[in-house]
CSV table of C-alpha atoms and ligand atoms in Angstrom, one decimal:
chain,number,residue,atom,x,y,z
Y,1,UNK,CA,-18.6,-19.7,-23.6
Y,2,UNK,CA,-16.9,-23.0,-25.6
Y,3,UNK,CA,-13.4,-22.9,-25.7
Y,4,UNK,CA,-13.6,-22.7,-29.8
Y,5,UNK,CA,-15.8,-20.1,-29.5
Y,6,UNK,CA,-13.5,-18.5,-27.1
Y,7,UNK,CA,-10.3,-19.3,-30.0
Y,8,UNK,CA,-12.4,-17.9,-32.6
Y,9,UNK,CA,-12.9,-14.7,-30.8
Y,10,UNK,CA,-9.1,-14.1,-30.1
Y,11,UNK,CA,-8.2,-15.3,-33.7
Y,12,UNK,CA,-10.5,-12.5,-34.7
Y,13,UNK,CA,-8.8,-10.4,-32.5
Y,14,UNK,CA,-5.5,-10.7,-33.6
Y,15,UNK,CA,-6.5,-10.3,-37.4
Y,16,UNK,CA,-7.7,-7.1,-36.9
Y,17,UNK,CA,-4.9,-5.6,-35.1
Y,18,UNK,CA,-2.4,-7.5,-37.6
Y,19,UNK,CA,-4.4,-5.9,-40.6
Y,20,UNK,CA,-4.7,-2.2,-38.5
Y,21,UNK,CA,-1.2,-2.6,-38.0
Y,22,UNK,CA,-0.7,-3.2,-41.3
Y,23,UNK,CA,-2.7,-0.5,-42.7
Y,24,UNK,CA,-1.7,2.0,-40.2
Y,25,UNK,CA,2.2,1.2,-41.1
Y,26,UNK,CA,1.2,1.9,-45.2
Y,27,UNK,CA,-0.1,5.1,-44.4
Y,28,UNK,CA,2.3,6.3,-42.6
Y,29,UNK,CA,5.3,4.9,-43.3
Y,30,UNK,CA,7.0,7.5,-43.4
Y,31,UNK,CA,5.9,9.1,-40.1
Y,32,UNK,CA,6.5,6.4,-38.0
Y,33,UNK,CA,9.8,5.5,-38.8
Y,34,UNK,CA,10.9,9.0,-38.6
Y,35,UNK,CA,9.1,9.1,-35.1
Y,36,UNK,CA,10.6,6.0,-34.5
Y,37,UNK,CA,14.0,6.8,-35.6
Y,38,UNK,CA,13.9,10.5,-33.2
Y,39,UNK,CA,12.9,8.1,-30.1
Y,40,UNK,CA,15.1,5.8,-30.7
Y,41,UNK,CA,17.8,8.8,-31.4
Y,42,UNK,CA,16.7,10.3,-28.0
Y,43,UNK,CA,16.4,7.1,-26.0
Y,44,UNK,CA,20.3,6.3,-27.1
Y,45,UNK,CA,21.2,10.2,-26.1
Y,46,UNK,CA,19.4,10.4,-22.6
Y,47,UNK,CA,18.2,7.1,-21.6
Y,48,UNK,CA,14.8,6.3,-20.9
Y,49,UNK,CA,12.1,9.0,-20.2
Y,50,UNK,CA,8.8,9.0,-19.1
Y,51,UNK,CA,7.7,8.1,-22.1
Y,52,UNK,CA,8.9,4.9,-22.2
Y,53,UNK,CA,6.7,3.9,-18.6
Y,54,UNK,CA,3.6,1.4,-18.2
Y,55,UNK,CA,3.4,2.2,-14.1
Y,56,UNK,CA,0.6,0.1,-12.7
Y,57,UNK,CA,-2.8,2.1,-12.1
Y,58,UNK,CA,-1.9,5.5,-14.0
Y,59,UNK,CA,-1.8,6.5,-17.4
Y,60,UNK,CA,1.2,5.8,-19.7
Y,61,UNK,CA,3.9,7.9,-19.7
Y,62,UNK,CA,3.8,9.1,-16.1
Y,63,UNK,CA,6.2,8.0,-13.2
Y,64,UNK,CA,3.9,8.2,-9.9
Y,65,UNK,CA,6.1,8.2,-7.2
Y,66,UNK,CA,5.0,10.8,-4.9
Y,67,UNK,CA,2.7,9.3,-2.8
Y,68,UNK,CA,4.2,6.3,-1.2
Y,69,UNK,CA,1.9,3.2,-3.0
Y,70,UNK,CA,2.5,0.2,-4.2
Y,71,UNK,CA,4.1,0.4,-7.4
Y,72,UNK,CA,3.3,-3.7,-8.3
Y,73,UNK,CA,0.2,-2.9,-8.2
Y,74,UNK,CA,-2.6,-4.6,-5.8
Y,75,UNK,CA,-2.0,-8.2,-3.8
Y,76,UNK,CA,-3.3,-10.5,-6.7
Y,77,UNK,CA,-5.6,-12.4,-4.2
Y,78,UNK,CA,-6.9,-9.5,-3.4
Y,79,UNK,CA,-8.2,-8.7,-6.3
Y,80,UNK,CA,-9.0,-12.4,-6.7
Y,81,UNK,CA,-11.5,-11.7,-3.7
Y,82,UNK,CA,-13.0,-8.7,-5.0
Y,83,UNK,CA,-13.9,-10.6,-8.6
Y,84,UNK,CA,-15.3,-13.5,-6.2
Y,85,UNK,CA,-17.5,-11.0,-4.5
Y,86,UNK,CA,-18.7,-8.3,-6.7
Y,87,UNK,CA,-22.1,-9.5,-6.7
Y,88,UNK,CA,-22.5,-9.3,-3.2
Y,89,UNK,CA,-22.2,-5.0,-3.1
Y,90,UNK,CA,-26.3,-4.9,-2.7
Y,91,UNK,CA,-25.9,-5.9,0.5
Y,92,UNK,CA,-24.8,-4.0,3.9
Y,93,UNK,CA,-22.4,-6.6,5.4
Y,94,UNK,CA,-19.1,-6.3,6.5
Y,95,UNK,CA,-18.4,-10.0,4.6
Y,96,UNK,CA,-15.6,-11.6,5.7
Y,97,UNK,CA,-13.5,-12.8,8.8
Y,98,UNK,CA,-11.3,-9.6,8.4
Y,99,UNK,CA,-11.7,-8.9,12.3
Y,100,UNK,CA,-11.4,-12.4,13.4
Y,101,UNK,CA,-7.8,-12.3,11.0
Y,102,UNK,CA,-6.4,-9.5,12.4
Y,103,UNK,CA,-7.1,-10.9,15.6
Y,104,UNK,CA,-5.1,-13.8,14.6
Y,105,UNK,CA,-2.8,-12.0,12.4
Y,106,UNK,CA,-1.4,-10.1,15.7
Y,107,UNK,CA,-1.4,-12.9,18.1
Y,108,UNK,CA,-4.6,-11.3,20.3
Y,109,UNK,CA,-6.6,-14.1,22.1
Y,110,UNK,CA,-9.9,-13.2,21.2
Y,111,UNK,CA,-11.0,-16.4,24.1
Y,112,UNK,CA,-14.0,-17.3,22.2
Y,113,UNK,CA,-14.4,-20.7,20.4
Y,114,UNK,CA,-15.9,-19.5,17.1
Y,115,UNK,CA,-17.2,-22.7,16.1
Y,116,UNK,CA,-19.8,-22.8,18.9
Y,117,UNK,CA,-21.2,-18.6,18.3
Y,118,UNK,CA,-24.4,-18.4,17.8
Y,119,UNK,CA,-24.1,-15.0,15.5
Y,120,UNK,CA,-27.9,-15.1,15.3
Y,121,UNK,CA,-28.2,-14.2,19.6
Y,122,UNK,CA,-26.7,-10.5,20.0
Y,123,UNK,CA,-25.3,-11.2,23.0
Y,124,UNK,CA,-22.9,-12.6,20.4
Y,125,UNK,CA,-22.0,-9.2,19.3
Y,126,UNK,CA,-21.8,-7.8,22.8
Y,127,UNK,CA,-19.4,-11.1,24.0
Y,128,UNK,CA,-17.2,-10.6,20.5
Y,129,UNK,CA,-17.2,-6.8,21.1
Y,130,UNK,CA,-15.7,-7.2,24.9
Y,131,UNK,CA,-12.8,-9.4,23.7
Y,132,UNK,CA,-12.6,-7.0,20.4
Y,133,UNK,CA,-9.3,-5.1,19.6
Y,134,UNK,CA,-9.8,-4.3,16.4
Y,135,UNK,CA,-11.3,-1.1,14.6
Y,136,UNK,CA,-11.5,-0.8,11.0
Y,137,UNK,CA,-12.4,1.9,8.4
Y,138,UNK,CA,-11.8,3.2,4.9
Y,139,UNK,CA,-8.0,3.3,5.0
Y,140,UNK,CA,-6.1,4.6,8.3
Y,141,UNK,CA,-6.5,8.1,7.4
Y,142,UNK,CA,-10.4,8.4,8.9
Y,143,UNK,CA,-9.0,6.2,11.7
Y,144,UNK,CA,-6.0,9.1,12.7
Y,145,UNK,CA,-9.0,11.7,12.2
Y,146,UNK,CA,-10.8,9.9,14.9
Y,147,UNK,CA,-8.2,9.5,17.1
Y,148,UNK,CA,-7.3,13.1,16.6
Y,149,UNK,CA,-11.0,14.1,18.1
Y,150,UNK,CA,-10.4,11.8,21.2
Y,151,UNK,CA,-7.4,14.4,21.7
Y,152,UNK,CA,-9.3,17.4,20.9
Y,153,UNK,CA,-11.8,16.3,24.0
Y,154,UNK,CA,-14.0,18.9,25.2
Y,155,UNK,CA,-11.8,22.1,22.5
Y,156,UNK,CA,-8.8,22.3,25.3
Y,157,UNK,CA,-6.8,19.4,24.3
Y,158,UNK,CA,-3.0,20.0,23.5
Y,159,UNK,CA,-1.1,17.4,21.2
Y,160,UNK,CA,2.8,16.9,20.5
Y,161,UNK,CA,3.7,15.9,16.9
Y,162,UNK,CA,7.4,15.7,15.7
Y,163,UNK,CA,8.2,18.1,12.8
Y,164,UNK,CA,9.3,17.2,10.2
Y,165,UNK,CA,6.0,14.5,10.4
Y,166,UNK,CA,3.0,13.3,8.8
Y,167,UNK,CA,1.0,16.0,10.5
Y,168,UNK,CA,-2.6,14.9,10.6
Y,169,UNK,CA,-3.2,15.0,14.0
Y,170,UNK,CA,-2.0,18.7,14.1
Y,171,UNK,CA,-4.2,19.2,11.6
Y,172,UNK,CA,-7.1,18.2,13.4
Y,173,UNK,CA,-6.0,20.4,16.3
Y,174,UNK,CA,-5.3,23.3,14.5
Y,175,UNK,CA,-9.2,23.1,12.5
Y,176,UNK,CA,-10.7,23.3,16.4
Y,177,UNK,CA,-8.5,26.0,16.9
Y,178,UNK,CA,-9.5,27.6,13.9
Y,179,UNK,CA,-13.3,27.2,14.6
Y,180,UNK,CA,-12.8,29.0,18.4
Y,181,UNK,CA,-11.6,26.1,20.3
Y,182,UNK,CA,-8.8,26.8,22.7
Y,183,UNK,CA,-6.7,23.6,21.4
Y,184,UNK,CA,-3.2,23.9,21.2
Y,185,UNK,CA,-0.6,22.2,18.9
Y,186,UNK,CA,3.5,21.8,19.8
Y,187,UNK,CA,6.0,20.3,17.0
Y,188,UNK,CA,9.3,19.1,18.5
Y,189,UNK,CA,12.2,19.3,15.8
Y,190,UNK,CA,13.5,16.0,15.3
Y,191,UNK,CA,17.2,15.6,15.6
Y,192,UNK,CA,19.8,16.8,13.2
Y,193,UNK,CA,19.7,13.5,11.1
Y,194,UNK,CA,15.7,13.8,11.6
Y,195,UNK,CA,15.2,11.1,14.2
Y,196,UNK,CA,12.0,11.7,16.5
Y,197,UNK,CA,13.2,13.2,20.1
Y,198,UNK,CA,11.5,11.3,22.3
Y,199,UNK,CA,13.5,13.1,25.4
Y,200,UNK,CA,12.3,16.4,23.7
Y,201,UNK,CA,8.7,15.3,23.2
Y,202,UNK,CA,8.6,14.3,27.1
Y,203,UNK,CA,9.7,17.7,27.9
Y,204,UNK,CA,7.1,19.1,25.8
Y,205,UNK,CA,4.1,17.7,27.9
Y,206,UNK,CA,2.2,20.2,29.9
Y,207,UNK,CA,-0.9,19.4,31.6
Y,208,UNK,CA,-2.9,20.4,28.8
Y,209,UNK,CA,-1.4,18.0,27.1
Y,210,UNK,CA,-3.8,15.5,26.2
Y,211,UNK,CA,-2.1,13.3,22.6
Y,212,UNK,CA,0.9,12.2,21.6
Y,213,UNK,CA,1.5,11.4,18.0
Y,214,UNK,CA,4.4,9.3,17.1
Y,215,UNK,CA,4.8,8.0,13.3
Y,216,UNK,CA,6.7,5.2,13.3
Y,217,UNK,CA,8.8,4.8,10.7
Y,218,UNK,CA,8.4,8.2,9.9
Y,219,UNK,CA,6.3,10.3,7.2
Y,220,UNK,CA,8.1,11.9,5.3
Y,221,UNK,CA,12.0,10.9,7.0
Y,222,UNK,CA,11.4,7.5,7.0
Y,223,UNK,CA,13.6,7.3,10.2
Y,224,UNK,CA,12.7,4.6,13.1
Y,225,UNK,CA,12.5,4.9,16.6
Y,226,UNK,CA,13.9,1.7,18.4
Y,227,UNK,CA,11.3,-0.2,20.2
Y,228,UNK,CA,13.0,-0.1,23.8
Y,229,UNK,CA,12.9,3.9,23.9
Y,230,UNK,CA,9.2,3.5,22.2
Y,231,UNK,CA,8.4,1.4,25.1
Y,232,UNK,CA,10.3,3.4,28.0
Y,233,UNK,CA,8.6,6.7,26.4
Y,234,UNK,CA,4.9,5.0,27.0
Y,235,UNK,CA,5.5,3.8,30.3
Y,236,UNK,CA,7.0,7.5,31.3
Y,237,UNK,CA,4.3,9.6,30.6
Y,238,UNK,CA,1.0,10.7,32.5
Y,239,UNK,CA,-1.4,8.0,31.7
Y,240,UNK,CA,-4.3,10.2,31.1
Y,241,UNK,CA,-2.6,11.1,27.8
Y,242,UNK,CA,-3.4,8.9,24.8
Y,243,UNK,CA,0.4,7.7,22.7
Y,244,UNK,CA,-1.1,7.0,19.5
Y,245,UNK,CA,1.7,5.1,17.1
Y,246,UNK,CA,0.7,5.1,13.2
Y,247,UNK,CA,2.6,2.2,11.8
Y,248,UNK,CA,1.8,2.5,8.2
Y,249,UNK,CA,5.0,1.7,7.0
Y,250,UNK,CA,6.1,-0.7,9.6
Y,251,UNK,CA,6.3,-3.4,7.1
Y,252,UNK,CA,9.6,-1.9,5.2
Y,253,UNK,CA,11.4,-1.4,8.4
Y,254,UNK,CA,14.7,-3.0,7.3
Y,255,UNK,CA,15.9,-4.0,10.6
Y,256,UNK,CA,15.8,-7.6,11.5
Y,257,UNK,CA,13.8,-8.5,14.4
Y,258,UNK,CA,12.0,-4.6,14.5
Y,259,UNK,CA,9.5,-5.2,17.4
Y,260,UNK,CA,6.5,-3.0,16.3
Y,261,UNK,CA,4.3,-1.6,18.7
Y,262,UNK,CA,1.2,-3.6,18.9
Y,263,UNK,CA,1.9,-5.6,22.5
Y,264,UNK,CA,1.6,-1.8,23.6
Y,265,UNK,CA,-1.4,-1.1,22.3
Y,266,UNK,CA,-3.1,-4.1,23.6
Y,267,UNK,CA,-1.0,-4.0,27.4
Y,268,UNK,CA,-1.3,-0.2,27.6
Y,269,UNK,CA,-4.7,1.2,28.4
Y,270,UNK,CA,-3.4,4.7,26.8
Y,271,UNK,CA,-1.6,3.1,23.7
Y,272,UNK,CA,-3.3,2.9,20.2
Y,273,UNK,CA,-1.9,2.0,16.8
Y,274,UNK,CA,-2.6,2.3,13.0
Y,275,UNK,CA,-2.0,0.2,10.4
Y,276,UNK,CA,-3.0,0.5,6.6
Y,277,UNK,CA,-3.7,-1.9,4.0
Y,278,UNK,CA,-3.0,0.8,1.7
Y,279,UNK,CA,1.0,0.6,1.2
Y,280,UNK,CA,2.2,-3.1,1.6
Y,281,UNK,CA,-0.6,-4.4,0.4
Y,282,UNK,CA,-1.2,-2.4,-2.5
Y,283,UNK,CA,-4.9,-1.2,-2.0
Y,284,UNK,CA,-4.4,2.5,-1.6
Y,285,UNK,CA,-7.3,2.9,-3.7
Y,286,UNK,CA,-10.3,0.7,-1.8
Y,287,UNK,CA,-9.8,2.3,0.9
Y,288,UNK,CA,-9.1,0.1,4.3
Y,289,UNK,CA,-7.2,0.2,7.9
Y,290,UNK,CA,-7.2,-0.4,11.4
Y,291,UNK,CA,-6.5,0.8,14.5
Y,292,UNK,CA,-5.3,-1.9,17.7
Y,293,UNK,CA,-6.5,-0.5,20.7
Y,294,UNK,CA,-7.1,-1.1,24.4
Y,295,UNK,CA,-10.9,-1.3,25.3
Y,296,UNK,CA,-10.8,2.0,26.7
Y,297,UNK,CA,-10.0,3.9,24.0
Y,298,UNK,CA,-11.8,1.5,21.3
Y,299,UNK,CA,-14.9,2.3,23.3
Y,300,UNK,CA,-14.7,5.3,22.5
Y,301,UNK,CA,-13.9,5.1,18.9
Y,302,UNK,CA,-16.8,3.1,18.7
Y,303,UNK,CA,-18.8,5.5,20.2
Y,304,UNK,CA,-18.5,7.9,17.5
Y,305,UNK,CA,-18.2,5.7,14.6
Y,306,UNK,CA,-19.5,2.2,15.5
Y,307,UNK,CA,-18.3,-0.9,14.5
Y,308,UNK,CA,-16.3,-1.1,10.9
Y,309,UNK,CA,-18.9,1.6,8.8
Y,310,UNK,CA,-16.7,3.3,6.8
Y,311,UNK,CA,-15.5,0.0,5.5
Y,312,UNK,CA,-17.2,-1.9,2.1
Y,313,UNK,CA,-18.0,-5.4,1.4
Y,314,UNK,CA,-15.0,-5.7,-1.2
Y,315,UNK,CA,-12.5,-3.7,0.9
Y,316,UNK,CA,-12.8,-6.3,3.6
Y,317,UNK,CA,-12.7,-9.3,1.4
Y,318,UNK,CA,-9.8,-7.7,0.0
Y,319,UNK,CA,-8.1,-7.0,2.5
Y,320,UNK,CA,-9.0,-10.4,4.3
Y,321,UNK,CA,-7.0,-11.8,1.4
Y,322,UNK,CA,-4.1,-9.2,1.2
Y,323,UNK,CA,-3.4,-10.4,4.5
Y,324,UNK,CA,-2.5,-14.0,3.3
Y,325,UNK,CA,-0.8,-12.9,0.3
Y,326,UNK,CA,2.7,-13.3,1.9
Y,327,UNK,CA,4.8,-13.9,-1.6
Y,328,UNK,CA,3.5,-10.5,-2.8
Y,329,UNK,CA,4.6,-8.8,0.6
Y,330,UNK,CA,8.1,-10.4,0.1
Y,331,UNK,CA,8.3,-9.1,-3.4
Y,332,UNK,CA,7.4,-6.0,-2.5
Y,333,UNK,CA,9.9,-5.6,0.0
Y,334,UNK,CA,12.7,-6.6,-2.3
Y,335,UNK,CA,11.5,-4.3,-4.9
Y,336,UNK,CA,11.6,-1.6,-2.3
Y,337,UNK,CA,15.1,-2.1,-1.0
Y,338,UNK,CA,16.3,-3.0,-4.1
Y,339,UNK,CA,15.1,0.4,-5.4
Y,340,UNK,CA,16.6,2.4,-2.1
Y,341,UNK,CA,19.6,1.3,-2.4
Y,342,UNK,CA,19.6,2.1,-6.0
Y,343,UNK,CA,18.9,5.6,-5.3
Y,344,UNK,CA,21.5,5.3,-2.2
Y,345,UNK,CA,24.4,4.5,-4.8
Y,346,UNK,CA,22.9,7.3,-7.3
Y,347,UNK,CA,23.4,9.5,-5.0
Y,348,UNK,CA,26.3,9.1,-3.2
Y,349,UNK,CA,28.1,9.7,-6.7
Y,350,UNK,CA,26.2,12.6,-7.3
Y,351,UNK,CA,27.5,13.8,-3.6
Y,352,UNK,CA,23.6,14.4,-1.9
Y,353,UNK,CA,23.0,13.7,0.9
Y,354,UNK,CA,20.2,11.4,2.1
Y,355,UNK,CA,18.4,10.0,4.8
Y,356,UNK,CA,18.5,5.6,5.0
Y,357,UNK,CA,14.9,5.1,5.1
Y,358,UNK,CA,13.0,2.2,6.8
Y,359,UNK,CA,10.3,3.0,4.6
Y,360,UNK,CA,8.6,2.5,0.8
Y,361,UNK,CA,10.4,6.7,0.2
Y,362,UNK,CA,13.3,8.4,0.8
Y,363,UNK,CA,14.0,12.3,1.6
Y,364,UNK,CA,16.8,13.5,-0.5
Y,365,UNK,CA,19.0,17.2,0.5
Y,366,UNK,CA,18.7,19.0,-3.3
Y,367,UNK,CA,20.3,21.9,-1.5
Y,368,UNK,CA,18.1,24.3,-2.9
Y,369,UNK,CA,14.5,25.1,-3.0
Y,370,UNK,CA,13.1,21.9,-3.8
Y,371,UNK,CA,9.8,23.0,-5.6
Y,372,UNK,CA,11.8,23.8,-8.1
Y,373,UNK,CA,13.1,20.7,-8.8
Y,374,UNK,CA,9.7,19.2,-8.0
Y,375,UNK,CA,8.2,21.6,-10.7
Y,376,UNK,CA,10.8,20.3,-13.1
Y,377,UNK,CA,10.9,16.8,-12.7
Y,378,UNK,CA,6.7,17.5,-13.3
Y,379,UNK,CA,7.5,18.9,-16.3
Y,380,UNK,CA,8.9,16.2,-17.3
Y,381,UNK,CA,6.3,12.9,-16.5
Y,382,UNK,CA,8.1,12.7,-13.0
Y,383,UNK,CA,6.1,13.1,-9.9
Y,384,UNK,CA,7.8,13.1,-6.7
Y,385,UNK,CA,7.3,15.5,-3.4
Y,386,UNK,CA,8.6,18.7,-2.1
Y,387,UNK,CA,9.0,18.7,1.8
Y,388,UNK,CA,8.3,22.6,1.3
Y,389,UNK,CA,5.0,21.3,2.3
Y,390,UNK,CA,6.0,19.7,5.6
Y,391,UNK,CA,6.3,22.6,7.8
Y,392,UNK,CA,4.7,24.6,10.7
Y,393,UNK,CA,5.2,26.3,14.1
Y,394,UNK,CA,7.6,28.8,11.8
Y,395,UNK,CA,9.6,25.9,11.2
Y,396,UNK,CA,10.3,24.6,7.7
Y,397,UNK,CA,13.3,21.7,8.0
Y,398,UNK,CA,12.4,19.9,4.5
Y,399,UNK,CA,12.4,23.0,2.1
Y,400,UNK,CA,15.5,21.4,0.3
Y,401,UNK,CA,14.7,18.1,0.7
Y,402,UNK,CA,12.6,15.9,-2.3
Y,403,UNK,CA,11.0,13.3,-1.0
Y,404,UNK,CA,11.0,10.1,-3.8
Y,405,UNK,CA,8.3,7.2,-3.3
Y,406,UNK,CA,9.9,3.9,-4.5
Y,407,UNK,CA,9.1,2.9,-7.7
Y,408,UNK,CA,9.9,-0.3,-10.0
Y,409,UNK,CA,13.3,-0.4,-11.4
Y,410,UNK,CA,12.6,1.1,-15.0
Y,411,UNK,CA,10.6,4.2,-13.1
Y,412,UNK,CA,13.3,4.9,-10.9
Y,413,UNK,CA,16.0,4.9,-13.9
Y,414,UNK,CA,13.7,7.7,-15.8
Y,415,UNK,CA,13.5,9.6,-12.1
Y,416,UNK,CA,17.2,9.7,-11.9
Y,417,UNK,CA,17.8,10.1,-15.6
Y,418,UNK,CA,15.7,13.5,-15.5
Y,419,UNK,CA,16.6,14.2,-12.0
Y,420,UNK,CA,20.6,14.7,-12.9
Y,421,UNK,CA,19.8,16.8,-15.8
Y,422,UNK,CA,17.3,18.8,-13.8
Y,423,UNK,CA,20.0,19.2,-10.9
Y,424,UNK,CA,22.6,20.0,-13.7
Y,425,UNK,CA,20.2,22.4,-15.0
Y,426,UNK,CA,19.5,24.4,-11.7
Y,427,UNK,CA,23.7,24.4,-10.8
O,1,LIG,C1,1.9,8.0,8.1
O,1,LIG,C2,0.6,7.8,7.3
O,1,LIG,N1,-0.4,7.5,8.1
O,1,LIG,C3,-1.6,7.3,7.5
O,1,LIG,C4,-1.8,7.4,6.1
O,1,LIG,C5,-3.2,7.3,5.5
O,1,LIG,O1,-3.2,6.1,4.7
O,1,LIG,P1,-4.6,5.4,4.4
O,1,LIG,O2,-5.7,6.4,4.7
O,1,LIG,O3,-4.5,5.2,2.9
O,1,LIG,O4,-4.7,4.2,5.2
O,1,LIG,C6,-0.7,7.7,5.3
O,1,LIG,C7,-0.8,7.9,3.9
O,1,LIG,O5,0.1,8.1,3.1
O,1,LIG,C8,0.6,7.9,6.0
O,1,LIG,O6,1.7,8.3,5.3
């Protein structure tokens, strides 16, 4: 299209909404300003609401921050990679250097010279796949699935999950033993200020025990464990029992220097890790993770799922990209302490008391049943998350807790504008 064509189409543009503005603001002149004025009234009296939000990816007039994404929206060369490659969604190809990246991304020697492959010979393939570390699908959450079914074995494996914890490997356990299987599920408490218990989850192995499941930070305390006790922990148990570590949020770990956990996975035979492009990167939504793994286990992942399938053309040239996008990363991280220690300050005044969180959410005490506040805040635009729902083994640690995802600034100043009057409402 010419550029004047181009000017002539925007000019166009902004006559018509000038003129509907216009015509809208004759006809109802009277309305609006009255709207206007009662807004305005109720803005001055109560401070923003939910109302007043634009949050990236969900309708207007809705704070989203119950489910731990990126409130920025997506890395912007990500989606610059998915406009580039659109056309290319006819094809089954897994599209970009996303493996090769990874590779590089976490320091793994994959010892082959790339430049002299000959991708067309499948001893290629077979040479690549020996080195390979890597194991990719649509998002982490298939990936934990997976690695939940190398625990379940032959329907007698046992796993140990901390509780409060993200839960999904339990889960799996728990649908074998539902269906007849004799698998078996134990959830250590975390400590009093919800830190996971390593010494207790060591104690808790039997020789059933075939998984351990360590969430690191945590989901939903956000707490970390320190990466000499990680490291003590692997080297102390049996080795026939698979640790698998699901760094999600490893990125927000506001520790300097934080070692994460993949020289494990790669040293370890019985070590695997998760990582998702869904939180840091902002691309919840297209669906992409990874495991890194030691051969043994990642032959057997691949022996159920083969190489990459659940993952689509764009989701790895998204993700390829996401991966470089290091200015987005940073800002997302300054957005995300900014915010917690926003909330930290809001609530010391208010006198709650709340977990320091290395992660994108917080848990907050609301020292009552929290779905009531959750139901409230609802009512009001303001999605956030009960820990009600994080409980099991006749244990249920989080019922008072609220767990807040961290927004941008303005969506976090409409969550704590409703949330004191809801609190001062249910006191
Ligand atoms: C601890 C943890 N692991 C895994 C996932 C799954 O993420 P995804 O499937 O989007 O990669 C989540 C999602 O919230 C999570 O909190």
């Amino acid at each position: 299209m010419e550029q004047e064509e181009i000017e002539e189409i925007e000019e166009e543009y902004r006559g018509i909404s000038r003129r509907q503005f216009v015509a809208g603001a004759l006809l109802g002149a009277g309305a609006i300003s009255l709207t206007a004025q009662r807004a305005f009234a109720q803005m001055l009296a109560t401070g923003k609401t939910a109302k007043d939000i634009r949050g990236n990816g969900v309708p207007g007039g809705i704070v989203q921050i119950s489910a731990n994404e990126n409130p920025l929206g997506a890395s912007p060369r990500a989606i610059d990679a998915i406009m580039q490659h659109i056309f290319e969604i006819n094809r089954y190809s897994f599209g970009s250097d996303l493996p090769f990246k990874l590779h590089a991304h976490h320091g793994i020697t994959l010892g082959v010279d790339m430049s002299t492959l000959d991708f067309d010979d499948p001893r290629t393939f077979r040479a690549l796949m020996e080195k390979n570390r890597v194991y990719m699908d649509a998002g982490s959450g298939p990936i934990v699935q997976l690695i939940g079914l190398l625990g379940v074995g032959n329907g007698t494996g046992e796993c140990i999950e901390s509780m409060p914890g993200y839960g999904q490997i339990a889960r799996v356990f728990e649908g074998f033993k539902m269906a007849g299987q004799n698998t078996n599920v134990i959830r250590v408490p975390t400590t009093g200020d919800f830190n996971q218990d390593l010494n207790a989850m060591k104690a808790a192995i039997t020789p059933k025990t075939t998984i351990i499941a360590i969430t690191n930070p945590n989901n939903p305390t956000g707490t970390i464990v320190p990466y000499a006790d990680l490291e003590k922990f692997v080297d102390s148990v049996p080795k026939n029992i698979i640790v698998f570590i699901d760094e999600a949020y490893i990125h927000f770990v506001r520790e300097p220097g934080y070692k994460d956990a993949i020289q494990l996975a790669t040293a370890r035979d019985n070590v695997v890790v998760t990582r998702t492009f869904s939180k840091i990167y902002g691309l919840a939504g297209m669906r992409i993770g990874y495991a890194i793994a030691s051969k043994p286990i990642l032959d057997r992942m691949m022996l159920h799922q083969g190489f990459g399938q659940g993952m689509t053309v764009l989701s790895s040239h998204a993700a390829s990209a996401a991966l470089e996008d290091h200015d987005f990363v940073t800002q997302t991280i300054k957005v995300t302490n900014d915010g917690k220690d926003f909330l930290y300050g809001e609530f010391k005044k208010m006198g709650l008391k709340y977990t320091p969180s290395h992660s994108n959410f917080l848990i907050v005490d609301v020292g009552q049943d929290s779905r009531k506040i959750v139901t409230e805040l609802r009512k009001r635009g303001v999605m956030v998350r009960s820990g009600w729902g994080y409980q099991g083994a006749g244990m249920n640690p989080l019922s008072n807790h609220i767990r807040i995802s961290i927004g941008k600034p303005d969506e976090l100043e409409v969550f704590m504008n409703e949330f004191k009057k809801v609190m001062g409402a249910a006191s």
